[in-house]
Structure formats: structure tokens, C-alpha cells
Amino acid sequence: MMRINKIQGLMLASGMATLALMQPAMALDAQTFVDRIAAVYKIGGYDIQFGAATLDGDTITVDGATVGVTGVEEPWTVDTTLTFTGVAEGDDGSFTADALTIPDIDTEFAQDPVGHVSLVDITATDIYLPPEDKVNVTALLESVGSLTTGPLSVTRDGTEVISYESIEAVNEFSYDDANALTDIASTFAVNGIWADLSTVSEEDAEAGAVIQALGLTEINGNISQTMTWGMTDGHLVIEDFLFDFADIGAINFKADISGLTPAVLEKIYAMDAASTGSTPEEQQAQQMMVGMELLQALTLTGSSLRYDDAGLAPKLLDMFAAQSGADRATFVEGLKAMVPQLVGQAGIPALTDLVTPAANAFLDDPKSIEVAVRPATPTTLLVLSAAAANPAGLISALGLAVTANQPSAE
């Protein structure tokens, strides 16, 4: 009987010792997870200090965080619980999590007038953190699959002044046979943006009068972006970066650039990190060195910035004509006479010849205007910067074009 009691006692002691050893290990796993997040985002210039992290099954809850950003004096405090679900550790020491959720925001941010903001359904999904020895820029790029929110509402003394329906940012990753990241396809959208600008006059009477004159007391629109990015050659294609607002207009930016590889990004981020504590002279020298490397590494295939009017330009012309005491036709003719003089101040006749016809066409019939650069062949930024010594030659090297009221070139 004494031997049985001793065995039972040893088993109980062993069990308690095992439990005691397991608890620090569980806490360490949670802490290791958040430390890995901080390490990944530190590469991008973020200094994240997480609160206490607790593990429960495959869920890690974190008691808030403080986020500092390189170049920004005041850190941002996240004073709420962060919940990571579906957390798993890989055999290689990597981590994955199904989702990060943040409690809905419903709080006042000002007192006079009373400002209130609410934002719901804040979620990040498909989180990946590499092993400790593989924390690099690529890891930062593939750390999150999607980030979404539900509706945002901002009120002023109980009246809604700004809202949107949702934000959706989605990344799709492609990998080679060795499981190395090869391509990223990204979409981003802010849907259903709405703002009431009728109260601007209470803060700025002059701006309020302009808003009233243009009929912009309420605006509605969307922001969207579509992009692909190859890691091997750094081929970045921004297919659309569109700001589209009803009864105002749409601004769309497109670009096709090669050479923006993770290695190049690494140098940019390293330069930002090294600038902390450096003298202005040291910062300038390092920026010049990295700048030259970028100019040599990046190749421009094409880029464009286009504005399609949806009613704003005619209203602006009418308003300015009325302020000048002339009718619109007379006012437009005066503007057209000024265009060559204004552009001519650059001292580049070729630029004046390029811009004037498009500007005149837009003033006569404001539908669209586009500025595009399309070199005959993809050209490094270093070659283009050297061509800048001869502005007329640079215009030719860039394939610079300014057009008005023409269909968008896809």
C-alpha cells in the first residue's frame, strides 16, 4: 500500500510539474507570435509594442498595442483587444492565423461640436509570419491576405457628415515550386463614400460659399485600385488607381514600372531606419546613394494621369467668369490666351507646343484631359534623369503626350 501511495504521489507530482512547465510554454508561444508580428512590420518602419498576449486553444488575445511610425513623432495607441483566431505554428517555426478581429469602434473624439465615430466589422485574414530567420521584406508583403471593414459613420452634433459603406483590400499570392513568393495581385476599394459639406461654412465662410456655388454640398463616390506585382523582376503594374465622384469627375492614375524588387525595397526601408540618429549630412549622403541605385534599378514603360469631368469643370468656369464680371465664353478666351504665357515660363517651347492645344480644347469643351509618358522602349530612370539636362530631349525620351477629350488609351 505504501508503494502504491508513493507511485500515486510521484505521478501527481509529475503531472503538476508538467502543467507548471506547460504554462510558461503556452505564454511564450503567444508572446513569440506577437513578437514575430513586430519583427515583420519593423522592416516597413513600424515600431509595434504589444500589450499582454494570452493563448487559449488556437486563439491569441492581445491587450492593445502602441504603434510608432518612422518619421512620425507621436505613436498611435490601439486601446482595445486584438483577437487572432485559428493560430497555428508550422514545423519550420512560421505562424499562420485565420483572422485578426478588432472590436467595433463607437466613440466620441471631440466635444465642441460633439464628434462621434463608429466603425464596424474590422478584420484581417490569412495572416502569415515566417520563421524568425526569414523575416524580410517579402515576409512583410505576404503577411496579410485581406483587410476589410464594414460601414464608417462620423457625426457632428448628432448629424452624420461623413460615411462609407466598406473598405476591401485583397491580396492574392502566387508561389513557385519551392514555395517562394513570385507574384501579388491586389485590389483595393473604398465603397460608397458620402460626405455632407453644407456645414463647412460654419468653420470657413469663404470655402462654404465656393461649395454652395459649385453645388457640392453633398458628394458621393468610390476609390479603387487594381495592381499586379512580380517579385522576380519587380514588374509593378497599377492598372487603375481611380477616384470617381458623381457629378464631379474621375481621376485615374496608371503606371507600368519594372525593377521594384524586394531587394530594392529592402534598401529603401534600410535607408529610413538608418536615418534615425544620423546627422542631416549623413542622411543626405545616404539618400543620394540609394537614390542613384533606384534610378538605375527602375525602368519606366509608361504612366498616365487622366481626369474625366462629370460636371465640375463647367461649374468652375461659370463661377470664375461671374467673379470676373464676364460671360463664360469671354472668360474662356482670356484663359486660352494666358495658357501659352503660363507654360512658356518654363522656357521650353516644345512643352508650350504640347500643352497649349490640349488645354484650349479642354477649356472649350471640358470632357477629359490626360498627361501620359510612354517611352518608345522601356527606359531606366537614370537615363531619363540624364536626358533632363536637355528638356526638349527629355520630352522626346519620355514620349510625353497631353491630350484632351480623347478616349482613354488602355
Short mmCIF file of C-alpha atoms in Angstrom, two decimals:
data_model
loop_
_atom_site.label_atom_id
_atom_site.label_comp_id
_atom_site.label_asym_id
_atom_site.label_seq_id
_atom_site.Cartn_x
_atom_site.Cartn_y
_atom_site.Cartn_z
CA MET A 1 0.00 0.00 0.00
CA MET A 2 2.86 2.37 0.86
CA ARG A 3 4.44 1.69 -2.54
CA ILE A 4 1.13 2.41 -4.34
CA ASN A 5 0.78 5.69 -2.45
CA LYS A 6 4.34 6.63 -3.38
CA ILE A 7 3.66 5.85 -7.04
CA GLN A 8 0.45 7.90 -6.96
CA GLY A 9 2.32 10.73 -5.27
CA LEU A 10 5.07 10.65 -7.88
CA MET A 11 2.51 10.63 -10.68
CA LEU A 12 0.68 13.59 -9.15
CA ALA A 13 3.93 15.49 -8.66
CA SER A 14 5.00 14.71 -12.21
CA GLY A 15 1.63 15.86 -13.55
CA MET A 16 1.80 19.11 -11.60
CA ALA A 17 5.37 19.70 -12.76
CA THR A 18 4.30 19.08 -16.36
CA LEU A 19 1.43 21.55 -16.03
CA ALA A 20 3.76 24.09 -14.46
CA LEU A 21 6.17 23.71 -17.35
CA MET A 22 3.38 23.89 -19.93
CA GLN A 23 2.03 27.24 -18.73
CA PRO A 24 5.19 29.27 -19.47
CA ALA A 25 5.47 27.48 -22.82
CA MET A 26 1.92 28.49 -23.76
CA ALA A 27 2.56 32.08 -22.70
CA LEU A 28 5.82 32.04 -24.62
CA ASP A 29 4.06 30.85 -27.77
CA ALA A 30 1.65 33.79 -27.60
CA GLN A 31 4.47 36.22 -26.93
CA THR A 32 6.58 34.71 -29.71
CA PHE A 33 3.67 35.18 -32.10
CA VAL A 34 3.23 38.90 -31.38
CA ASP A 35 6.99 39.42 -31.28
CA ARG A 36 7.16 37.92 -34.79
CA ILE A 37 4.48 40.38 -35.99
CA ALA A 38 6.50 43.26 -34.54
CA ALA A 39 9.68 41.97 -36.23
CA VAL A 40 8.00 41.69 -39.66
CA TYR A 41 6.49 45.18 -39.54
CA LYS A 42 9.65 46.75 -38.14
CA ILE A 43 11.14 46.24 -41.62
CA GLY A 44 8.49 48.61 -43.00
CA GLY A 45 9.27 51.31 -40.43
CA TYR A 46 6.68 50.36 -37.80
CA ASP A 47 7.62 50.05 -34.14
CA ILE A 48 4.84 47.96 -32.55
CA GLN A 49 4.73 47.39 -28.82
CA PHE A 50 2.01 44.86 -27.98
CA GLY A 51 0.25 44.50 -24.65
CA ALA A 52 -0.03 41.22 -22.78
CA ALA A 53 -0.68 38.26 -25.10
CA THR A 54 -2.74 35.27 -23.93
CA LEU A 55 -3.17 31.90 -25.62
CA ASP A 56 -6.41 29.90 -25.35
CA GLY A 57 -6.54 26.92 -27.67
CA ASP A 58 -5.80 28.36 -31.12
CA THR A 59 -6.86 31.91 -30.16
CA ILE A 60 -4.46 34.62 -29.05
CA THR A 61 -5.85 37.77 -27.45
CA VAL A 62 -3.66 40.84 -27.08
CA ASP A 63 -4.31 43.71 -24.70
CA GLY A 64 -3.88 46.56 -27.19
CA ALA A 65 -0.74 47.97 -28.78
CA THR A 66 1.26 51.12 -29.39
CA VAL A 67 2.32 51.73 -32.98
CA GLY A 68 5.15 54.10 -33.85
CA VAL A 69 5.97 55.02 -37.44
CA THR A 70 9.37 56.20 -38.70
CA GLY A 71 9.24 59.94 -39.27
CA VAL A 72 6.09 60.43 -37.16
CA GLU A 73 6.66 61.91 -33.72
CA GLU A 74 3.55 60.71 -31.88
CA PRO A 75 2.84 56.95 -31.73
CA TRP A 76 -0.68 55.63 -32.25
CA THR A 77 -2.30 53.83 -29.32
CA VAL A 78 -4.66 50.92 -30.03
CA ASP A 79 -6.58 50.79 -26.75
CA THR A 80 -8.67 47.69 -27.43
CA THR A 81 -8.39 43.91 -27.50
CA LEU A 82 -6.87 42.32 -30.59
CA THR A 83 -8.07 38.76 -31.23
CA PHE A 84 -6.18 36.38 -33.50
CA THR A 85 -8.12 33.20 -34.31
CA GLY A 86 -7.03 29.95 -35.93
CA VAL A 87 -3.41 30.48 -34.93
CA ALA A 88 -1.04 27.63 -35.83
CA GLU A 89 2.73 27.15 -35.73
CA GLY A 90 4.45 25.41 -38.63
CA ASP A 91 7.21 22.83 -38.34
CA ASP A 92 9.67 25.46 -39.59
CA GLY A 93 8.76 27.95 -36.86
CA SER A 94 6.41 30.03 -39.01
CA PHE A 95 2.97 31.12 -37.86
CA THR A 96 -0.38 31.41 -39.59
CA ALA A 97 -3.67 32.84 -38.34
CA ASP A 98 -7.07 32.68 -39.96
CA ALA A 99 -8.07 36.16 -38.87
CA LEU A 100 -7.43 39.20 -36.71
CA THR A 101 -10.57 40.93 -35.45
CA ILE A 102 -10.83 44.27 -33.68
CA PRO A 103 -13.90 45.26 -31.64
CA ASP A 104 -16.27 47.74 -33.26
CA ILE A 105 -15.36 51.39 -32.68
CA ASP A 106 -18.10 53.58 -31.23
CA THR A 107 -16.68 56.66 -29.53
CA GLU A 108 -16.60 60.43 -29.28
CA PHE A 109 -13.48 62.23 -30.50
CA ALA A 110 -14.45 65.88 -29.91
CA GLN A 111 -16.70 67.87 -27.58
CA ASP A 112 -17.49 71.23 -29.18
CA PRO A 113 -19.06 70.39 -31.55
CA VAL A 114 -19.62 66.81 -30.42
CA GLY A 115 -17.81 64.48 -32.80
CA HIS A 116 -18.67 60.79 -32.85
CA VAL A 117 -17.24 57.98 -34.96
CA SER A 118 -18.37 54.40 -35.43
CA LEU A 119 -16.66 51.71 -37.49
CA VAL A 120 -17.68 48.05 -37.52
CA ASP A 121 -16.50 44.65 -38.77
CA ILE A 122 -12.75 45.33 -38.80
CA THR A 123 -10.99 42.15 -39.91
CA ALA A 124 -7.69 40.98 -41.39
CA THR A 125 -7.49 37.44 -42.76
CA ASP A 126 -4.94 34.90 -43.99
CA ILE A 127 -2.09 36.10 -41.81
CA TYR A 128 1.36 34.59 -42.38
CA LEU A 129 4.52 35.14 -40.35
CA PRO A 130 7.76 33.48 -41.50
CA PRO A 131 10.31 31.68 -39.33
CA GLU A 132 12.47 34.03 -37.28
CA ASP A 133 15.47 33.64 -39.60
CA LYS A 134 13.40 34.56 -42.70
CA VAL A 135 11.94 37.88 -41.58
CA ASN A 136 12.48 40.15 -44.59
CA VAL A 137 10.65 42.49 -46.98
CA THR A 138 8.99 39.60 -48.80
CA ALA A 139 7.54 38.43 -45.49
CA LEU A 140 6.08 41.90 -44.96
CA LEU A 141 4.49 41.86 -48.43
CA GLU A 142 2.80 38.48 -47.90
CA SER A 143 1.83 38.97 -44.24
CA VAL A 144 -1.90 39.64 -44.81
CA GLY A 145 -4.30 38.25 -47.38
CA SER A 146 -7.12 40.74 -46.86
CA LEU A 147 -8.17 43.69 -44.75
CA THR A 148 -11.83 44.70 -44.62
CA THR A 149 -14.15 46.92 -42.65
CA GLY A 150 -17.87 47.46 -42.59
CA PRO A 151 -19.58 50.87 -42.57
CA LEU A 152 -17.97 54.01 -41.13
CA SER A 153 -20.08 56.87 -39.79
CA VAL A 154 -18.88 60.22 -38.48
CA THR A 155 -21.40 62.57 -36.90
CA ARG A 156 -21.26 66.21 -35.83
CA ASP A 157 -23.66 67.14 -33.02
CA GLY A 158 -25.67 64.04 -33.87
CA THR A 159 -25.86 64.69 -37.63
CA GLU A 160 -23.94 62.41 -39.99
CA VAL A 161 -21.33 64.26 -42.05
CA ILE A 162 -19.07 61.52 -43.44
CA SER A 163 -19.63 57.84 -44.15
CA TYR A 164 -18.58 54.96 -46.31
CA GLU A 165 -20.06 51.52 -46.82
CA SER A 166 -16.92 49.38 -46.70
CA ILE A 167 -13.20 49.03 -47.30
CA GLU A 168 -11.86 45.94 -49.04
CA ALA A 169 -8.15 45.29 -49.62
CA VAL A 170 -7.36 41.84 -51.01
CA ASN A 171 -4.02 40.27 -51.96
CA GLU A 172 -3.71 37.07 -53.98
CA PHE A 173 -0.29 35.43 -53.77
CA SER A 174 1.38 33.08 -56.28
CA TYR A 175 4.30 30.79 -55.41
CA ASP A 176 6.83 28.69 -57.30
CA ASP A 177 7.60 25.02 -56.74
CA ALA A 178 9.98 25.94 -53.90
CA ASN A 179 7.12 27.85 -52.21
CA ALA A 180 8.81 31.21 -52.81
CA LEU A 181 6.56 34.20 -53.47
CA THR A 182 6.53 35.11 -57.17
CA ASP A 183 3.54 37.42 -57.76
CA ILE A 184 1.00 39.54 -55.93
CA ALA A 185 -2.34 40.59 -57.40
CA SER A 186 -4.01 43.29 -55.30
CA THR A 187 -7.33 45.07 -55.28
CA PHE A 188 -8.36 47.92 -53.00
CA ALA A 189 -11.70 49.70 -52.72
CA VAL A 190 -13.40 52.25 -50.53
CA ASN A 191 -17.06 51.84 -51.43
CA GLY A 192 -19.99 54.19 -51.01
CA ILE A 193 -18.16 57.31 -49.83
CA TRP A 194 -20.55 60.08 -48.81
CA ALA A 195 -19.96 63.49 -47.24
CA ASP A 196 -22.17 66.42 -46.28
CA LEU A 197 -20.22 69.64 -46.93
CA SER A 198 -23.11 72.00 -46.16
CA THR A 199 -21.71 72.83 -42.71
CA VAL A 200 -18.23 73.83 -43.95
CA SER A 201 -19.34 77.48 -43.96
CA GLU A 202 -19.63 77.34 -40.16
CA GLU A 203 -15.86 76.85 -39.96
CA ASP A 204 -14.76 78.64 -43.17
CA ALA A 205 -17.25 81.07 -44.71
CA GLU A 206 -15.21 81.57 -47.90
CA ALA A 207 -14.83 77.85 -48.58
CA GLY A 208 -18.51 77.34 -47.75
CA ALA A 209 -19.50 79.95 -50.34
CA VAL A 210 -17.47 78.18 -53.02
CA ILE A 211 -19.04 74.83 -52.12
CA GLN A 212 -22.51 76.34 -52.36
CA ALA A 213 -21.71 77.99 -55.70
CA LEU A 214 -20.48 74.70 -57.16
CA GLY A 215 -23.39 72.70 -55.78
CA LEU A 216 -21.07 70.42 -53.82
CA THR A 217 -22.95 70.39 -50.52
CA GLU A 218 -23.13 66.60 -50.83
CA ILE A 219 -20.64 64.29 -52.54
CA ASN A 220 -20.81 60.59 -53.40
CA GLY A 221 -18.12 58.36 -54.83
CA ASN A 222 -15.73 55.46 -54.66
CA ILE A 223 -11.97 54.89 -54.61
CA SER A 224 -10.50 51.75 -56.19
CA GLN A 225 -7.16 50.31 -57.20
CA THR A 226 -6.05 47.23 -59.15
CA MET A 227 -2.39 46.23 -59.19
CA THR A 228 -0.10 43.32 -60.06
CA TRP A 229 3.47 42.93 -58.85
CA GLY A 230 6.11 40.38 -59.84
CA MET A 231 8.80 39.68 -57.29
CA THR A 232 11.48 38.33 -59.65
CA ASP A 233 11.83 41.37 -61.91
CA GLY A 234 9.92 43.87 -59.78
CA HIS A 235 7.37 44.44 -62.55
CA LEU A 236 4.69 46.64 -60.96
CA VAL A 237 1.57 47.42 -62.97
CA ILE A 238 -1.00 49.79 -61.50
CA GLU A 239 -3.88 49.09 -63.83
CA ASP A 240 -6.13 51.66 -62.19
CA PHE A 241 -5.99 53.93 -59.17
CA LEU A 242 -9.33 55.65 -59.53
CA PHE A 243 -11.06 58.42 -57.57
CA ASP A 244 -14.58 58.58 -59.01
CA PHE A 245 -17.18 61.02 -57.64
CA ALA A 246 -20.65 61.57 -59.05
CA ASP A 247 -21.36 64.98 -60.63
CA ILE A 248 -17.70 65.96 -60.06
CA GLY A 249 -15.32 63.80 -62.05
CA ALA A 250 -12.86 60.94 -62.01
CA ILE A 251 -9.07 61.00 -61.61
CA ASN A 252 -7.25 57.84 -62.65
CA PHE A 253 -3.55 57.04 -62.31
CA LYS A 254 -1.85 54.19 -64.17
CA ALA A 255 1.77 53.04 -64.19
CA ASP A 256 3.98 50.27 -65.57
CA ILE A 257 7.39 50.06 -63.87
CA SER A 258 9.97 47.29 -63.60
CA GLY A 259 12.82 46.79 -61.16
CA LEU A 260 10.95 47.35 -57.90
CA THR A 261 12.11 44.07 -56.37
CA PRO A 262 12.10 43.13 -52.69
CA ALA A 263 15.87 43.76 -52.67
CA VAL A 264 15.29 47.36 -53.82
CA LEU A 265 12.57 47.83 -51.19
CA GLU A 266 14.97 46.47 -48.59
CA LYS A 267 17.43 49.26 -49.41
CA ILE A 268 14.70 51.90 -49.17
CA TYR A 269 13.49 50.67 -45.80
CA ALA A 270 17.07 50.28 -44.55
CA MET A 271 17.75 53.90 -45.52
CA ASP A 272 14.75 55.07 -43.47
CA ALA A 273 15.86 53.01 -40.48
CA ALA A 274 19.46 54.23 -40.71
CA SER A 275 18.35 57.87 -40.85
CA THR A 276 17.28 57.74 -37.22
CA GLY A 277 20.01 59.39 -35.18
CA SER A 278 22.03 60.37 -38.25
CA THR A 279 23.19 63.91 -38.96
CA PRO A 280 21.46 65.79 -41.81
CA GLU A 281 24.65 65.48 -43.86
CA GLU A 282 24.79 61.70 -43.34
CA GLN A 283 21.11 61.36 -44.23
CA GLN A 284 21.59 63.39 -47.41
CA ALA A 285 24.59 61.32 -48.47
CA GLN A 286 22.75 58.06 -47.90
CA GLN A 287 19.64 59.31 -49.70
CA MET A 288 21.73 60.29 -52.70
CA MET A 289 23.41 56.89 -52.78
CA VAL A 290 20.13 54.97 -52.55
CA GLY A 291 18.53 57.42 -54.98
CA MET A 292 21.17 56.66 -57.62
CA GLU A 293 20.63 52.93 -57.13
CA LEU A 294 16.89 53.40 -57.58
CA LEU A 295 17.35 55.45 -60.74
CA GLN A 296 19.48 52.65 -62.18
CA ALA A 297 17.21 49.83 -60.99
CA LEU A 298 13.80 51.17 -62.03
CA THR A 299 12.62 51.05 -65.62
CA LEU A 300 9.64 53.03 -66.88
CA THR A 301 7.38 51.52 -69.50
CA GLY A 302 4.57 54.04 -69.16
CA SER A 303 2.40 56.09 -66.85
CA SER A 304 -0.62 58.35 -67.12
CA LEU A 305 -2.83 60.67 -65.11
CA ARG A 306 -6.30 61.31 -66.52
CA TYR A 307 -9.24 63.48 -65.47
CA ASP A 308 -12.73 62.80 -66.82
CA ASP A 309 -15.16 65.58 -65.98
CA ALA A 310 -18.65 64.82 -64.68
CA GLY A 311 -19.89 68.36 -64.21
CA LEU A 312 -17.32 70.16 -62.05
CA ALA A 313 -15.26 71.96 -64.74
CA PRO A 314 -18.19 73.87 -66.34
CA LYS A 315 -19.35 74.99 -62.89
CA LEU A 316 -15.84 76.25 -62.07
CA LEU A 317 -15.65 78.17 -65.34
CA ASP A 318 -19.09 79.70 -64.75
CA MET A 319 -18.19 80.68 -61.19
CA PHE A 320 -14.86 82.29 -62.10
CA ALA A 321 -16.43 84.05 -65.09
CA ALA A 322 -19.12 85.52 -62.84
CA GLN A 323 -16.49 86.67 -60.34
CA SER A 324 -14.57 88.41 -63.14
CA GLY A 325 -17.73 90.10 -64.42
CA ALA A 326 -17.55 88.45 -67.86
CA ASP A 327 -19.65 85.83 -69.59
CA ARG A 328 -18.21 82.34 -69.79
CA ALA A 329 -17.20 82.50 -73.47
CA THR A 330 -15.24 85.72 -72.94
CA PHE A 331 -13.63 84.37 -69.79
CA VAL A 332 -12.57 81.16 -71.57
CA GLU A 333 -10.99 83.10 -74.43
CA GLY A 334 -9.00 85.08 -71.85
CA LEU A 335 -7.79 81.86 -70.23
CA LYS A 336 -6.77 80.41 -73.59
CA ALA A 337 -4.69 83.49 -74.28
CA MET A 338 -2.93 83.06 -70.93
CA VAL A 339 -2.04 79.37 -71.36
CA PRO A 340 1.00 79.86 -73.67
CA GLN A 341 2.33 82.58 -71.37
CA LEU A 342 1.96 80.46 -68.23
CA VAL A 343 3.51 77.31 -69.75
CA GLY A 344 6.13 79.42 -71.53
CA GLN A 345 7.57 80.49 -68.18
CA ALA A 346 9.29 77.10 -68.09
CA GLY A 347 11.36 78.24 -71.05
CA ILE A 348 10.68 75.06 -73.03
CA PRO A 349 8.99 75.88 -76.37
CA ALA A 350 8.34 72.19 -77.07
CA LEU A 351 6.33 71.94 -73.84
CA THR A 352 4.27 75.00 -74.73
CA ASP A 353 3.51 73.50 -78.13
CA LEU A 354 2.48 70.26 -76.44
CA VAL A 355 0.24 71.63 -73.69
CA THR A 356 -1.50 74.59 -75.38
CA PRO A 357 -3.69 72.72 -77.93
CA ALA A 358 -4.92 70.23 -75.27
CA ALA A 359 -5.60 72.95 -72.70
CA ASN A 360 -7.52 75.02 -75.24
CA ALA A 361 -9.60 72.02 -76.31
CA PHE A 362 -10.48 71.22 -72.71
CA LEU A 363 -11.43 74.84 -71.92
CA ASP A 364 -13.70 74.93 -74.98
CA ASP A 365 -15.37 71.62 -74.12
CA PRO A 366 -14.30 70.22 -70.73
CA LYS A 367 -14.71 66.47 -71.06
CA SER A 368 -11.30 64.95 -70.28
CA ILE A 369 -7.61 65.73 -70.14
CA GLU A 370 -4.74 63.28 -69.85
CA VAL A 371 -1.00 63.55 -69.29
CA ALA A 372 0.93 60.42 -70.27
CA VAL A 373 4.53 59.30 -70.59
CA ARG A 374 5.21 56.38 -72.91
CA PRO A 375 8.87 55.97 -73.93
CA ALA A 376 9.42 54.27 -77.27
CA THR A 377 11.10 51.45 -75.33
CA PRO A 378 11.23 50.81 -71.56
CA THR A 379 13.86 53.19 -70.18
CA THR A 380 15.64 53.37 -66.85
CA LEU A 381 15.02 56.40 -64.67
CA LEU A 382 18.78 57.01 -64.70
CA VAL A 383 18.72 57.51 -68.48
CA LEU A 384 15.66 59.75 -68.19
CA SER A 385 17.27 61.85 -65.46
CA ALA A 386 20.36 62.31 -67.66
CA ALA A 387 18.09 63.44 -70.50
CA ALA A 388 16.67 66.14 -68.22
CA ALA A 389 19.74 68.26 -68.99
CA ASN A 390 18.04 68.91 -72.32
CA PRO A 391 14.31 69.49 -71.52
CA ALA A 392 13.23 69.16 -75.14
CA GLY A 393 15.16 65.90 -75.37
CA LEU A 394 13.51 64.70 -72.15
CA ILE A 395 10.06 65.30 -73.61
CA SER A 396 11.01 63.11 -76.55
CA ALA A 397 12.65 60.46 -74.36
CA LEU A 398 9.57 60.26 -72.14
CA GLY A 399 7.18 60.14 -75.04
CA LEU A 400 5.26 62.85 -73.20
CA ALA A 401 1.75 63.44 -74.50
CA VAL A 402 -1.02 65.78 -73.35
CA THR A 403 -4.45 65.14 -74.86
CA ALA A 404 -7.96 66.42 -74.29
CA ASN A 405 -11.38 64.93 -74.92
CA GLN A 406 -9.93 61.68 -76.25
CA PRO A 407 -10.89 58.09 -75.31
CA SER A 408 -8.70 56.56 -72.63
CA ALA A 409 -5.73 54.64 -74.04
CA GLU A 410 -5.85 51.18 -72.50
#
